[in-house]
Short mmCIF file of C-alpha atoms and ligand atoms in Angstrom, two decimals:
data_model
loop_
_atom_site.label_atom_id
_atom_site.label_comp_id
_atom_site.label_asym_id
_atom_site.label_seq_id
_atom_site.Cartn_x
_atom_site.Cartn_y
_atom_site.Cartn_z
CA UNK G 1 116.66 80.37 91.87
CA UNK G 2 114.13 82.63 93.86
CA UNK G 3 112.04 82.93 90.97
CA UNK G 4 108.54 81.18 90.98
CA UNK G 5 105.02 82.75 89.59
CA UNK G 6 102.74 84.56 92.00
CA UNK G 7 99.74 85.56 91.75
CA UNK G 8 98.49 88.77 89.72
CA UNK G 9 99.62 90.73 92.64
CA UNK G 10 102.24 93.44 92.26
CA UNK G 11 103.29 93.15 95.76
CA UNK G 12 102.33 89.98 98.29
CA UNK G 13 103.38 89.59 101.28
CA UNK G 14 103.02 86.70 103.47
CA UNK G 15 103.60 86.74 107.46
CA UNK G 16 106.30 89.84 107.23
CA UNK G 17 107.87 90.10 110.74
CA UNK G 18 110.40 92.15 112.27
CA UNK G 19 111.87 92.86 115.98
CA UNK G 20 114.18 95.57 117.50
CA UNK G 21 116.49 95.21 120.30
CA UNK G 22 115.94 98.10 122.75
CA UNK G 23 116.04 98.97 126.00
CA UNK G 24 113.18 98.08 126.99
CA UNK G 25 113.54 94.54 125.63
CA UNK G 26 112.57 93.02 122.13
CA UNK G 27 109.60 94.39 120.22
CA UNK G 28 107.81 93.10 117.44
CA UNK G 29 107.37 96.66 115.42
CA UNK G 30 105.55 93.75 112.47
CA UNK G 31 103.99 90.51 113.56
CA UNK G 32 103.23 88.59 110.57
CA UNK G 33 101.73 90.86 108.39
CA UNK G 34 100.48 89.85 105.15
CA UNK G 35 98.95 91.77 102.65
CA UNK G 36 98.81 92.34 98.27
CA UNK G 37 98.50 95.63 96.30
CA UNK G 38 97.94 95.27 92.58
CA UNK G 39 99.57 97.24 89.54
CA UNK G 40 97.82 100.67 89.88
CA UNK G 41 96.31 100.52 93.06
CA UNK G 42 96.47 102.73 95.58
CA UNK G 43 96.49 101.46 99.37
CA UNK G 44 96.62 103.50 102.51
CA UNK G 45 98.55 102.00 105.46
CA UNK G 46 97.08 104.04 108.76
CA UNK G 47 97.56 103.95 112.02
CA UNK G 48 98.98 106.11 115.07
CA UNK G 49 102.69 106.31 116.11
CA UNK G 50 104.71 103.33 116.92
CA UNK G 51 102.13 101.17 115.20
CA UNK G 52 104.80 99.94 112.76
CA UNK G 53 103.81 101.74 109.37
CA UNK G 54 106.99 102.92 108.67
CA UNK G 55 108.66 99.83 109.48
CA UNK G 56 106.59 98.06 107.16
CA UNK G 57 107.03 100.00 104.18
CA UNK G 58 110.58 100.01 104.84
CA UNK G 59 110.56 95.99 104.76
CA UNK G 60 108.95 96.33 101.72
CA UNK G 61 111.15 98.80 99.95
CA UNK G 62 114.21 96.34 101.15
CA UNK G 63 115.84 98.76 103.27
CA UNK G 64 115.35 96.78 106.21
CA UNK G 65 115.42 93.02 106.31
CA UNK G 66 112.09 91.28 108.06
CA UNK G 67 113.08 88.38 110.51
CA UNK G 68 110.77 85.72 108.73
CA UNK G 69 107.72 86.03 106.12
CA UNK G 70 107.93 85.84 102.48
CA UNK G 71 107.24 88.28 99.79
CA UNK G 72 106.22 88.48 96.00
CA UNK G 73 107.30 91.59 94.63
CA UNK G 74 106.42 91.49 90.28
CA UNK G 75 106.59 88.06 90.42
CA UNK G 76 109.97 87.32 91.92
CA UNK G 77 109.91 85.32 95.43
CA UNK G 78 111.44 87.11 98.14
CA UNK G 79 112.79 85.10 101.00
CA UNK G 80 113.22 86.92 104.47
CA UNK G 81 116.90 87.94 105.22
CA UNK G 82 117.97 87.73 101.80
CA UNK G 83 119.83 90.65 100.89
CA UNK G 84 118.04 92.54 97.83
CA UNK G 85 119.59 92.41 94.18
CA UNK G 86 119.68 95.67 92.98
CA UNK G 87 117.05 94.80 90.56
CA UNK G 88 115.03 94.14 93.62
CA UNK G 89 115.62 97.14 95.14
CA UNK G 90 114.97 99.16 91.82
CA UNK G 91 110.67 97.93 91.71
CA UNK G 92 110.14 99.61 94.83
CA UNK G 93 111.19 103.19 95.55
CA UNK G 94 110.06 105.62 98.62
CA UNK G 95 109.09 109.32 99.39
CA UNK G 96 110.21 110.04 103.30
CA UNK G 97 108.43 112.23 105.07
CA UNK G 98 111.24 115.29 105.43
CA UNK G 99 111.78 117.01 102.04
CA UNK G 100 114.45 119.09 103.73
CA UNK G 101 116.47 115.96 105.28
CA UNK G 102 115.88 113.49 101.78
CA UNK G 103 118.00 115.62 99.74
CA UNK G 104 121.47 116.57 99.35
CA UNK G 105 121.54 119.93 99.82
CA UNK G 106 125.06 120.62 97.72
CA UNK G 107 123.44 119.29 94.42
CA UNK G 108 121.80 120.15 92.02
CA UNK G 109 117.86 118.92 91.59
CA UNK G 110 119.14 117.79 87.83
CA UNK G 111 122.05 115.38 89.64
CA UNK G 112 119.86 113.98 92.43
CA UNK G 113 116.93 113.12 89.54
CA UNK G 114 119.88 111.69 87.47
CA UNK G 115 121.74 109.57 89.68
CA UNK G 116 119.21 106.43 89.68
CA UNK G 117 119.38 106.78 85.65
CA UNK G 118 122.86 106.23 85.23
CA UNK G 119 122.55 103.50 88.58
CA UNK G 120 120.88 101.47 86.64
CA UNK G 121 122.02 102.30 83.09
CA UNK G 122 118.26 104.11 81.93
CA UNK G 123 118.22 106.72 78.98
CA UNK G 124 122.04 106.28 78.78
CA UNK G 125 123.21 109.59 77.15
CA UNK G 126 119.54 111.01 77.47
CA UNK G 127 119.65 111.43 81.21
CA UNK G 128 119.04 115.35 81.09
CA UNK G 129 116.43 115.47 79.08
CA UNK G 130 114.19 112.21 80.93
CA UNK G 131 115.08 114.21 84.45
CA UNK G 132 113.38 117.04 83.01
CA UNK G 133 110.58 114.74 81.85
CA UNK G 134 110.30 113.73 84.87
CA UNK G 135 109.98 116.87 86.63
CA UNK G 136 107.26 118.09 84.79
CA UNK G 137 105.27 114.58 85.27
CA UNK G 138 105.39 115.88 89.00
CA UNK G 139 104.31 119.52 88.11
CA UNK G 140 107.26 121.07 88.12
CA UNK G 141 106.43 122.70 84.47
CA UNK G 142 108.99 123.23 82.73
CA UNK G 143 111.04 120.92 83.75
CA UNK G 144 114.15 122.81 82.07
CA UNK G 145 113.91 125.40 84.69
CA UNK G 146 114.31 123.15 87.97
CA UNK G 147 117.35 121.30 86.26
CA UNK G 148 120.32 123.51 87.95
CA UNK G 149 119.11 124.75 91.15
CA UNK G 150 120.04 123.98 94.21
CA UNK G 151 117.29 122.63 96.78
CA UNK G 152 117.66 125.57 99.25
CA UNK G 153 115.97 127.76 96.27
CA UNK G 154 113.05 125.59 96.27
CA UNK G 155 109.51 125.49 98.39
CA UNK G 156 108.66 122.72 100.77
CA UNK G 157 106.19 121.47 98.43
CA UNK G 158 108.46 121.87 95.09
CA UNK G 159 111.77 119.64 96.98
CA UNK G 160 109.10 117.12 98.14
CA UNK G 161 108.00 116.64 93.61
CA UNK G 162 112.16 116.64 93.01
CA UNK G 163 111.82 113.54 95.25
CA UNK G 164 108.77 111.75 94.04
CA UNK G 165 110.74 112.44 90.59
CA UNK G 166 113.94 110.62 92.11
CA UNK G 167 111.44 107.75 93.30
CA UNK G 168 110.28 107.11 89.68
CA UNK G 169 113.34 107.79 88.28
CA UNK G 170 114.17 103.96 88.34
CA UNK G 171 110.73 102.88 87.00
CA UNK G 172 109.76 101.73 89.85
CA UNK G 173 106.46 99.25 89.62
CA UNK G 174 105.68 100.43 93.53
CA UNK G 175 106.28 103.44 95.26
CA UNK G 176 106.11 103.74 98.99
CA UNK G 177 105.22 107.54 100.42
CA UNK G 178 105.78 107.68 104.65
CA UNK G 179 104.41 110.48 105.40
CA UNK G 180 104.39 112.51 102.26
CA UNK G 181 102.78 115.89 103.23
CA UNK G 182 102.40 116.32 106.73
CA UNK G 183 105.69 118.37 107.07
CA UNK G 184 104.60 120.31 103.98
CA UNK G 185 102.18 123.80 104.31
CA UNK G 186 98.27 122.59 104.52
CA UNK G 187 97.78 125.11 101.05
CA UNK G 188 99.45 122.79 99.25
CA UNK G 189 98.96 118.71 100.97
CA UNK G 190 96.39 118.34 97.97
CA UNK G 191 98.08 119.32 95.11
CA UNK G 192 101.11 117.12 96.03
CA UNK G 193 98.53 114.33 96.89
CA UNK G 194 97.10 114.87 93.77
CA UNK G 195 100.55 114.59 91.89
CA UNK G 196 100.53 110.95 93.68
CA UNK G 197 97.18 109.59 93.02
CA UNK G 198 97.60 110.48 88.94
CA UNK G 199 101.36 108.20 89.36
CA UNK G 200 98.25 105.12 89.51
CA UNK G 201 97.30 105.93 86.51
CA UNK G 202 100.06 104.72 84.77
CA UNK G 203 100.48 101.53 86.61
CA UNK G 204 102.32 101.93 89.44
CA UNK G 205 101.29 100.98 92.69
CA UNK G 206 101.26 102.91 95.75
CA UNK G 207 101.13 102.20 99.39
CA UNK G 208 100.36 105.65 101.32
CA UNK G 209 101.81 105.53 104.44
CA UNK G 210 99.90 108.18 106.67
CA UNK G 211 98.51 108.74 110.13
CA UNK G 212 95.90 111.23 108.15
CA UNK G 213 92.70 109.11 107.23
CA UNK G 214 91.40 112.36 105.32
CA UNK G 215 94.46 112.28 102.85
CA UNK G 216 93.62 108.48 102.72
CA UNK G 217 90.05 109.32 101.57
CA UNK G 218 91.83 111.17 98.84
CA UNK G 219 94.11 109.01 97.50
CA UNK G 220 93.30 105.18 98.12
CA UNK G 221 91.03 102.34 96.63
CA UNK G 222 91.30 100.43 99.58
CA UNK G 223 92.95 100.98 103.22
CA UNK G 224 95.07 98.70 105.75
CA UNK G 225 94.67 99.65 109.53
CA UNK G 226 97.91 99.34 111.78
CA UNK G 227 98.07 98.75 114.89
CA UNK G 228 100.89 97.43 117.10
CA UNK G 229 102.42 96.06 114.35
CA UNK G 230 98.92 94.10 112.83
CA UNK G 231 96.71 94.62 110.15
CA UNK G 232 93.91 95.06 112.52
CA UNK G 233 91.04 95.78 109.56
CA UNK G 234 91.28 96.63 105.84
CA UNK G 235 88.78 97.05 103.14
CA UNK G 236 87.50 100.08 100.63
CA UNK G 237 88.45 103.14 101.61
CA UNK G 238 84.74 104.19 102.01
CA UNK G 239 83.22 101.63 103.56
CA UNK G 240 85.76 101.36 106.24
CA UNK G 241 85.49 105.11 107.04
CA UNK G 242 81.71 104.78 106.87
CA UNK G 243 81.45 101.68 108.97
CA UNK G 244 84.72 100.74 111.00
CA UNK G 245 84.56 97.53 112.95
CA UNK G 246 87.51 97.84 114.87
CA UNK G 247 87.43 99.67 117.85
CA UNK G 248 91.41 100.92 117.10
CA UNK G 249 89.51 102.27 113.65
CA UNK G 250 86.70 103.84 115.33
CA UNK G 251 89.53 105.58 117.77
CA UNK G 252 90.90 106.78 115.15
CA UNK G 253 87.93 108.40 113.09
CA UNK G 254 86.32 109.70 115.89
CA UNK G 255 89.73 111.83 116.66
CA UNK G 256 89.11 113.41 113.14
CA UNK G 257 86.11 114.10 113.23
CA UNK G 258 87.88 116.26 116.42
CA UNK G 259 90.71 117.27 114.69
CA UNK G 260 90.06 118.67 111.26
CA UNK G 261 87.81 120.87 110.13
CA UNK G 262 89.45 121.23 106.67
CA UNK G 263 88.07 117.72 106.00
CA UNK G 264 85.54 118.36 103.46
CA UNK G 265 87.92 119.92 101.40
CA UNK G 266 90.00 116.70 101.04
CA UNK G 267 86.83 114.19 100.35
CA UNK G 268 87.34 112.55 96.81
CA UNK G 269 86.25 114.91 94.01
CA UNK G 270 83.57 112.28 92.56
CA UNK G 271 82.83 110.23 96.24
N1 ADP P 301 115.60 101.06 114.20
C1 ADP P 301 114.82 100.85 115.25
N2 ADP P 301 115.34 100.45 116.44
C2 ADP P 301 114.53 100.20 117.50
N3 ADP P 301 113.20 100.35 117.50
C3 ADP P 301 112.62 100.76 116.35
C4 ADP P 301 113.39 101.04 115.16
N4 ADP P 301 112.53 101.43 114.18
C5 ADP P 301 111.31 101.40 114.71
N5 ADP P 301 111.35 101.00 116.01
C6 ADP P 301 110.20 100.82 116.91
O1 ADP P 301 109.25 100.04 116.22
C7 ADP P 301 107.92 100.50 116.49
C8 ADP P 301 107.25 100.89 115.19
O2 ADP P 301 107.89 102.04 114.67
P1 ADP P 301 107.50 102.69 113.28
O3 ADP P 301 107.48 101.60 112.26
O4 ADP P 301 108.41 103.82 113.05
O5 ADP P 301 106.02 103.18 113.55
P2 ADP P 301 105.13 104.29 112.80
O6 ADP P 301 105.77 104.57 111.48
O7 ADP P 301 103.77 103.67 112.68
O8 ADP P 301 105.11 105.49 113.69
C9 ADP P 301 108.08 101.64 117.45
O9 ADP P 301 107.93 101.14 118.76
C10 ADP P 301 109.49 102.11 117.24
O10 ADP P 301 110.01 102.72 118.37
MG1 MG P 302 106.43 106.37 110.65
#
Protein backbone atom coordinates (compact mmCIF):
# COMPACT_ATOMS: atom_id res chain seq x y z
CA UNK A 1 0.00 0.00 0.00
CA UNK A 2 1.00 3.82 -0.01
CA UNK A 3 2.33 3.54 3.30
CA UNK A 4 6.20 3.81 3.81
CA UNK A 5 8.12 5.86 6.79
CA UNK A 6 9.20 9.43 6.16
CA UNK A 7 11.11 11.39 7.76
CA UNK A 8 10.20 13.32 11.15
CA UNK A 9 8.41 15.72 8.98
CA UNK A 10 4.71 16.36 9.44
CA UNK A 11 4.28 17.42 5.97
CA UNK A 12 7.05 16.77 2.91
CA UNK A 13 6.64 17.49 -0.17
CA UNK A 14 8.72 16.61 -3.03
CA UNK A 15 8.54 18.37 -6.65
CA UNK A 16 4.57 19.34 -6.20
CA UNK A 17 3.41 20.57 -9.65
CA UNK A 18 0.30 21.72 -11.06
CA UNK A 19 -1.01 23.44 -14.48
CA UNK A 20 -4.31 25.17 -15.56
CA UNK A 21 -5.79 25.27 -18.89
CA UNK A 22 -6.74 28.88 -19.73
CA UNK A 23 -7.05 31.10 -22.25
CA UNK A 24 -4.10 32.22 -22.46
CA UNK A 25 -2.54 28.75 -22.74
CA UNK A 26 -1.18 26.31 -19.97
CA UNK A 27 0.36 27.71 -16.81
CA UNK A 28 2.34 26.17 -14.29
CA UNK A 29 0.55 28.00 -11.05
CA UNK A 30 3.44 25.19 -8.99
CA UNK A 31 6.62 24.03 -10.63
CA UNK A 32 8.07 21.45 -8.52
CA UNK A 33 7.87 22.72 -5.27
CA UNK A 34 9.20 20.92 -2.44
CA UNK A 35 9.20 21.78 0.96
CA UNK A 36 8.65 20.08 5.00
CA UNK A 37 6.92 21.68 8.05
CA UNK A 38 7.28 19.81 11.31
CA UNK A 39 4.58 19.02 14.13
CA UNK A 40 4.16 22.52 15.72
CA UNK A 41 5.75 24.67 13.42
CA UNK A 42 4.60 27.49 12.03
CA UNK A 43 5.59 28.44 8.27
CA UNK A 44 4.60 31.46 6.28
CA UNK A 45 4.08 30.95 2.52
CA UNK A 46 4.43 34.77 0.94
CA UNK A 47 4.35 36.11 -2.07
CA UNK A 48 2.22 38.60 -4.37
CA UNK A 49 -0.87 37.60 -6.44
CA UNK A 50 -0.83 34.89 -8.95
CA UNK A 51 2.37 33.58 -7.40
CA UNK A 52 0.65 30.26 -6.66
CA UNK A 53 0.19 30.35 -2.72
CA UNK A 54 -3.15 29.45 -2.74
CA UNK A 55 -2.76 26.81 -5.17
CA UNK A 56 -0.25 25.27 -3.14
CA UNK A 57 -1.93 25.02 0.01
CA UNK A 58 -4.82 23.76 -1.75
CA UNK A 59 -2.58 20.76 -3.19
CA UNK A 60 -1.68 20.21 0.11
CA UNK A 61 -5.02 20.18 1.83
CA UNK A 62 -6.09 17.57 -1.17
CA UNK A 63 -8.61 19.70 -2.64
CA UNK A 64 -6.86 19.91 -5.75
CA UNK A 65 -4.83 17.15 -7.28
CA UNK A 66 -0.96 18.22 -8.32
CA UNK A 67 0.03 16.85 -11.86
CA UNK A 68 3.28 15.03 -10.55
CA UNK A 69 5.42 15.33 -7.15
CA UNK A 70 5.05 13.27 -4.16
CA UNK A 71 4.05 14.04 -0.68
CA UNK A 72 4.48 12.76 3.01
CA UNK A 73 1.74 13.91 5.00
CA UNK A 74 2.17 12.05 9.02
CA UNK A 75 3.95 9.50 7.54
CA UNK A 76 1.68 8.19 4.83
CA UNK A 77 3.13 8.49 1.07
CA UNK A 78 1.09 10.48 -1.11
CA UNK A 79 1.32 9.81 -4.79
CA UNK A 80 0.23 12.69 -7.25
CA UNK A 81 -3.32 12.17 -8.75
CA UNK A 82 -4.36 9.83 -6.23
CA UNK A 83 -7.60 10.71 -4.98
CA UNK A 84 -7.41 11.38 -1.03
CA UNK A 85 -8.92 8.77 1.55
CA UNK A 86 -10.90 10.55 3.79
CA UNK A 87 -8.44 9.88 6.43
CA UNK A 88 -6.16 11.82 4.22
CA UNK A 89 -8.19 14.54 3.84
CA UNK A 90 -9.04 14.67 7.69
CA UNK A 91 -4.80 15.63 8.77
CA UNK A 92 -5.04 18.68 6.89
CA UNK A 93 -7.85 21.21 7.26
CA UNK A 94 -8.01 25.06 5.90
CA UNK A 95 -9.21 28.62 6.96
CA UNK A 96 -10.21 30.60 3.49
CA UNK A 97 -9.81 33.91 3.37
CA UNK A 98 -13.80 35.10 3.27
CA UNK A 99 -15.49 34.44 6.66
CA UNK A 100 -18.70 35.63 5.08
CA UNK A 101 -18.52 33.17 1.89
CA UNK A 102 -16.94 29.86 4.18
CA UNK A 103 -20.05 29.47 6.02
CA UNK A 104 -23.48 28.42 5.55
CA UNK A 105 -25.36 31.12 6.39
CA UNK A 106 -28.83 29.00 7.27
CA UNK A 107 -27.02 27.10 10.17
CA UNK A 108 -26.34 27.28 13.11
CA UNK A 109 -22.42 27.91 14.35
CA UNK A 110 -23.16 24.63 16.74
CA UNK A 111 -24.08 22.43 13.29
CA UNK A 112 -21.26 23.77 11.09
CA UNK A 113 -18.60 23.01 14.25
CA UNK A 114 -20.42 19.59 14.50
CA UNK A 115 -20.60 18.29 11.17
CA UNK A 116 -16.76 17.10 10.84
CA UNK A 117 -17.42 15.26 14.39
CA UNK A 118 -20.03 13.09 13.38
CA UNK A 119 -17.99 12.87 9.56
CA UNK A 120 -15.64 11.15 11.03
CA UNK A 121 -17.32 9.48 14.03
CA UNK A 122 -15.32 11.94 16.97
CA UNK A 123 -16.97 12.42 20.51
CA UNK A 124 -19.90 10.28 19.23
CA UNK A 125 -22.85 11.39 21.49
CA UNK A 126 -20.57 14.26 22.99
CA UNK A 127 -20.59 16.38 19.88
CA UNK A 128 -22.27 19.50 21.67
CA UNK A 129 -20.33 19.76 24.33
CA UNK A 130 -16.52 19.27 22.26
CA UNK A 131 -18.08 22.10 19.68
CA UNK A 132 -18.37 24.25 22.55
CA UNK A 133 -14.87 23.22 23.64
CA UNK A 134 -13.83 24.11 20.74
CA UNK A 135 -15.17 27.45 20.52
CA UNK A 136 -13.74 28.66 23.47
CA UNK A 137 -10.11 27.19 22.41
CA UNK A 138 -10.63 29.97 19.64
CA UNK A 139 -11.82 32.70 22.15
CA UNK A 140 -15.13 32.54 21.73
CA UNK A 141 -15.64 32.30 25.78
CA UNK A 142 -18.20 30.67 26.61
CA UNK A 143 -18.53 28.54 24.16
CA UNK A 144 -22.29 27.72 25.28
CA UNK A 145 -23.31 31.05 24.07
CA UNK A 146 -22.13 30.84 20.26
CA UNK A 147 -23.76 27.25 20.02
CA UNK A 148 -27.30 28.40 18.38
CA UNK A 149 -26.73 31.46 16.50
CA UNK A 150 -26.82 31.99 13.26
CA UNK A 151 -23.59 33.51 11.46
CA UNK A 152 -25.33 36.75 10.31
CA UNK A 153 -25.39 37.65 14.28
CA UNK A 154 -21.76 37.36 14.45
CA UNK A 155 -18.61 39.92 13.77
CA UNK A 156 -16.18 39.44 10.95
CA UNK A 157 -13.63 38.46 13.34
CA UNK A 158 -16.00 36.07 15.61
CA UNK A 159 -17.34 33.87 12.02
CA UNK A 160 -13.64 33.77 10.97
CA UNK A 161 -12.83 31.65 15.07
CA UNK A 162 -16.32 29.49 14.19
CA UNK A 163 -14.14 28.46 11.20
CA UNK A 164 -10.72 27.90 12.60
CA UNK A 165 -13.01 25.80 15.17
CA UNK A 166 -14.53 23.78 12.09
CA UNK A 167 -10.77 23.37 10.84
CA UNK A 168 -9.75 21.60 14.10
CA UNK A 169 -12.77 20.04 14.54
CA UNK A 170 -11.33 16.86 12.77
CA UNK A 171 -7.99 16.93 14.68
CA UNK A 172 -6.32 17.93 12.11
CA UNK A 173 -2.22 17.46 12.49
CA UNK A 174 -1.92 20.64 9.82
CA UNK A 175 -3.94 23.46 9.26
CA UNK A 176 -3.66 25.62 6.21
CA UNK A 177 -4.93 29.55 6.71
CA UNK A 178 -5.12 31.52 2.92
CA UNK A 179 -5.49 34.58 3.79
CA UNK A 180 -6.85 34.53 7.27
CA UNK A 181 -7.32 38.24 8.25
CA UNK A 182 -6.96 40.47 5.51
CA UNK A 183 -10.79 40.68 4.89
CA UNK A 184 -11.22 41.07 8.65
CA UNK A 185 -11.12 44.91 10.49
CA UNK A 186 -7.19 45.87 11.18
CA UNK A 187 -8.47 46.23 15.29
CA UNK A 188 -8.71 42.87 15.41
CA UNK A 189 -5.90 40.92 12.55
CA UNK A 190 -3.81 40.30 15.86
CA UNK A 191 -5.99 38.84 18.13
CA UNK A 192 -7.20 36.31 15.49
CA UNK A 193 -3.44 35.82 14.56
CA UNK A 194 -2.82 35.32 17.95
CA UNK A 195 -5.67 32.62 18.30
CA UNK A 196 -3.48 30.83 15.39
CA UNK A 197 -0.01 30.99 16.58
CA UNK A 198 -1.19 29.42 20.29
CA UNK A 199 -2.99 26.26 17.81
CA UNK A 200 1.31 25.44 17.56
CA UNK A 201 1.40 24.97 20.78
CA UNK A 202 -0.37 21.97 20.89
CA UNK A 203 1.21 20.33 17.95
CA UNK A 204 -0.30 21.22 15.04
CA UNK A 205 1.35 22.60 12.23
CA UNK A 206 0.55 25.56 10.33
CA UNK A 207 1.34 26.91 6.97
CA UNK A 208 0.22 30.78 6.86
CA UNK A 209 -0.66 31.60 3.63
CA UNK A 210 -0.37 35.53 3.35
CA UNK A 211 0.76 38.29 1.04
CA UNK A 212 1.36 40.33 4.57
CA UNK A 213 5.12 39.73 5.64
CA UNK A 214 4.23 41.77 8.95
CA UNK A 215 1.55 39.10 10.02
CA UNK A 216 4.34 36.60 8.99
CA UNK A 217 6.73 38.26 11.50
CA UNK A 218 4.01 37.46 13.95
CA UNK A 219 3.22 34.17 13.52
CA UNK A 220 6.06 32.01 11.82
CA UNK A 221 9.40 30.17 12.81
CA UNK A 222 10.48 30.11 9.45
CA UNK A 223 9.10 31.59 5.96
CA UNK A 224 8.82 30.21 2.21
CA UNK A 225 8.92 32.98 -0.56
CA UNK A 226 6.60 32.42 -3.72
CA UNK A 227 7.05 33.45 -6.68
CA UNK A 228 5.62 32.31 -10.03
CA UNK A 229 4.90 29.24 -8.69
CA UNK A 230 8.76 28.60 -6.93
CA UNK A 231 10.08 28.64 -3.68
CA UNK A 232 12.35 31.41 -4.61
CA UNK A 233 14.09 31.75 -0.83
CA UNK A 234 13.11 30.42 2.63
CA UNK A 235 14.73 30.51 5.96
CA UNK A 236 13.90 32.08 9.70
CA UNK A 237 11.50 34.40 9.68
CA UNK A 238 14.02 37.05 10.98
CA UNK A 239 16.82 36.61 9.19
CA UNK A 240 15.09 36.61 5.92
CA UNK A 241 13.29 39.90 6.74
CA UNK A 242 16.59 41.27 8.03
CA UNK A 243 18.70 40.14 5.14
CA UNK A 244 16.67 38.99 1.93
CA UNK A 245 18.75 37.64 -0.91
CA UNK A 246 16.29 37.52 -3.44
CA UNK A 247 15.58 40.39 -5.30
CA UNK A 248 11.54 39.16 -5.52
CA UNK A 249 12.08 39.29 -1.40
CA UNK A 250 13.67 42.55 -1.30
CA UNK A 251 10.56 43.80 -3.71
CA UNK A 252 8.55 42.76 -1.46
CA UNK A 253 9.94 44.26 1.93
CA UNK A 254 10.78 47.35 0.54
CA UNK A 255 6.83 47.79 -0.47
CA UNK A 256 6.18 47.48 3.37
CA UNK A 257 8.29 49.38 4.57
CA UNK A 258 5.88 51.78 2.03
CA UNK A 259 2.84 50.39 2.95
CA UNK A 260 2.32 50.02 6.66
CA UNK A 261 2.87 52.09 9.21
CA UNK A 262 1.03 49.90 11.78
CA UNK A 263 4.06 47.58 11.50
CA UNK A 264 5.61 47.92 14.79
CA UNK A 265 2.60 46.98 16.35
CA UNK A 266 2.64 43.48 14.75
CA UNK A 267 6.60 42.70 15.47
CA UNK A 268 6.80 39.48 17.74
CA UNK A 269 6.16 40.33 21.41
CA UNK A 270 9.72 38.86 22.58
CA UNK A 271 11.77 39.51 18.87
N1 LIG B 1 -8.80 26.97 -11.12
C1 LIG B 1 -7.95 27.68 -11.84
N2 LIG B 1 -8.06 27.74 -13.19
C2 LIG B 1 -7.17 28.45 -13.93
N3 LIG B 1 -6.15 29.15 -13.43
C3 LIG B 1 -5.99 29.15 -12.08
C4 LIG B 1 -6.88 28.42 -11.22
N4 LIG B 1 -6.47 28.60 -9.93
C5 LIG B 1 -5.39 29.39 -9.99
N5 LIG B 1 -5.10 29.73 -11.28
C6 LIG B 1 -3.97 30.56 -11.73
O1 LIG B 1 -2.81 30.06 -11.10
C7 LIG B 1 -1.94 31.13 -10.72
C8 LIG B 1 -1.71 31.07 -9.22
O2 LIG B 1 -2.93 31.38 -8.56
P1 LIG B 1 -3.07 31.34 -6.98
O3 LIG B 1 -2.54 30.04 -6.50
O4 LIG B 1 -4.48 31.66 -6.67
O5 LIG B 1 -2.10 32.50 -6.53
P2 LIG B 1 -2.04 33.35 -5.17
O6 LIG B 1 -2.83 32.62 -4.14
O7 LIG B 1 -0.58 33.45 -4.84
O8 LIG B 1 -2.62 34.70 -5.48
C9 LIG B 1 -2.63 32.39 -11.17
O9 LIG B 1 -2.12 32.74 -12.45
C10 LIG B 1 -4.08 32.00 -11.29
O10 LIG B 1 -4.75 32.78 -12.21
MG1 LIG C 1 -4.44 33.24 -2.97
Amino acid sequence: MDKAKSTTSLLRVDGLTRRFRTSKGVITAVGEVSMTLDRGESVALVGGSGSGKSTLGRLIARLILPDAGTMFLDGLLIRAGRRPTRHERRLVQMVFQDPFGSLNPARTVADQVMRPLVIHGLHRGHERQRASELLEQVGLSPGSEFLDRFPHSLSGGQRQRVAIARALAPEPSLLIADEPTSMLDVSIRLDVLRTLRDLTEHKVGLLLITHDLASARYLADRVMVMQEGSIVEQGPIGQVIDAPQHPYTQQLLAAVAHQSPRRTQMERPHA
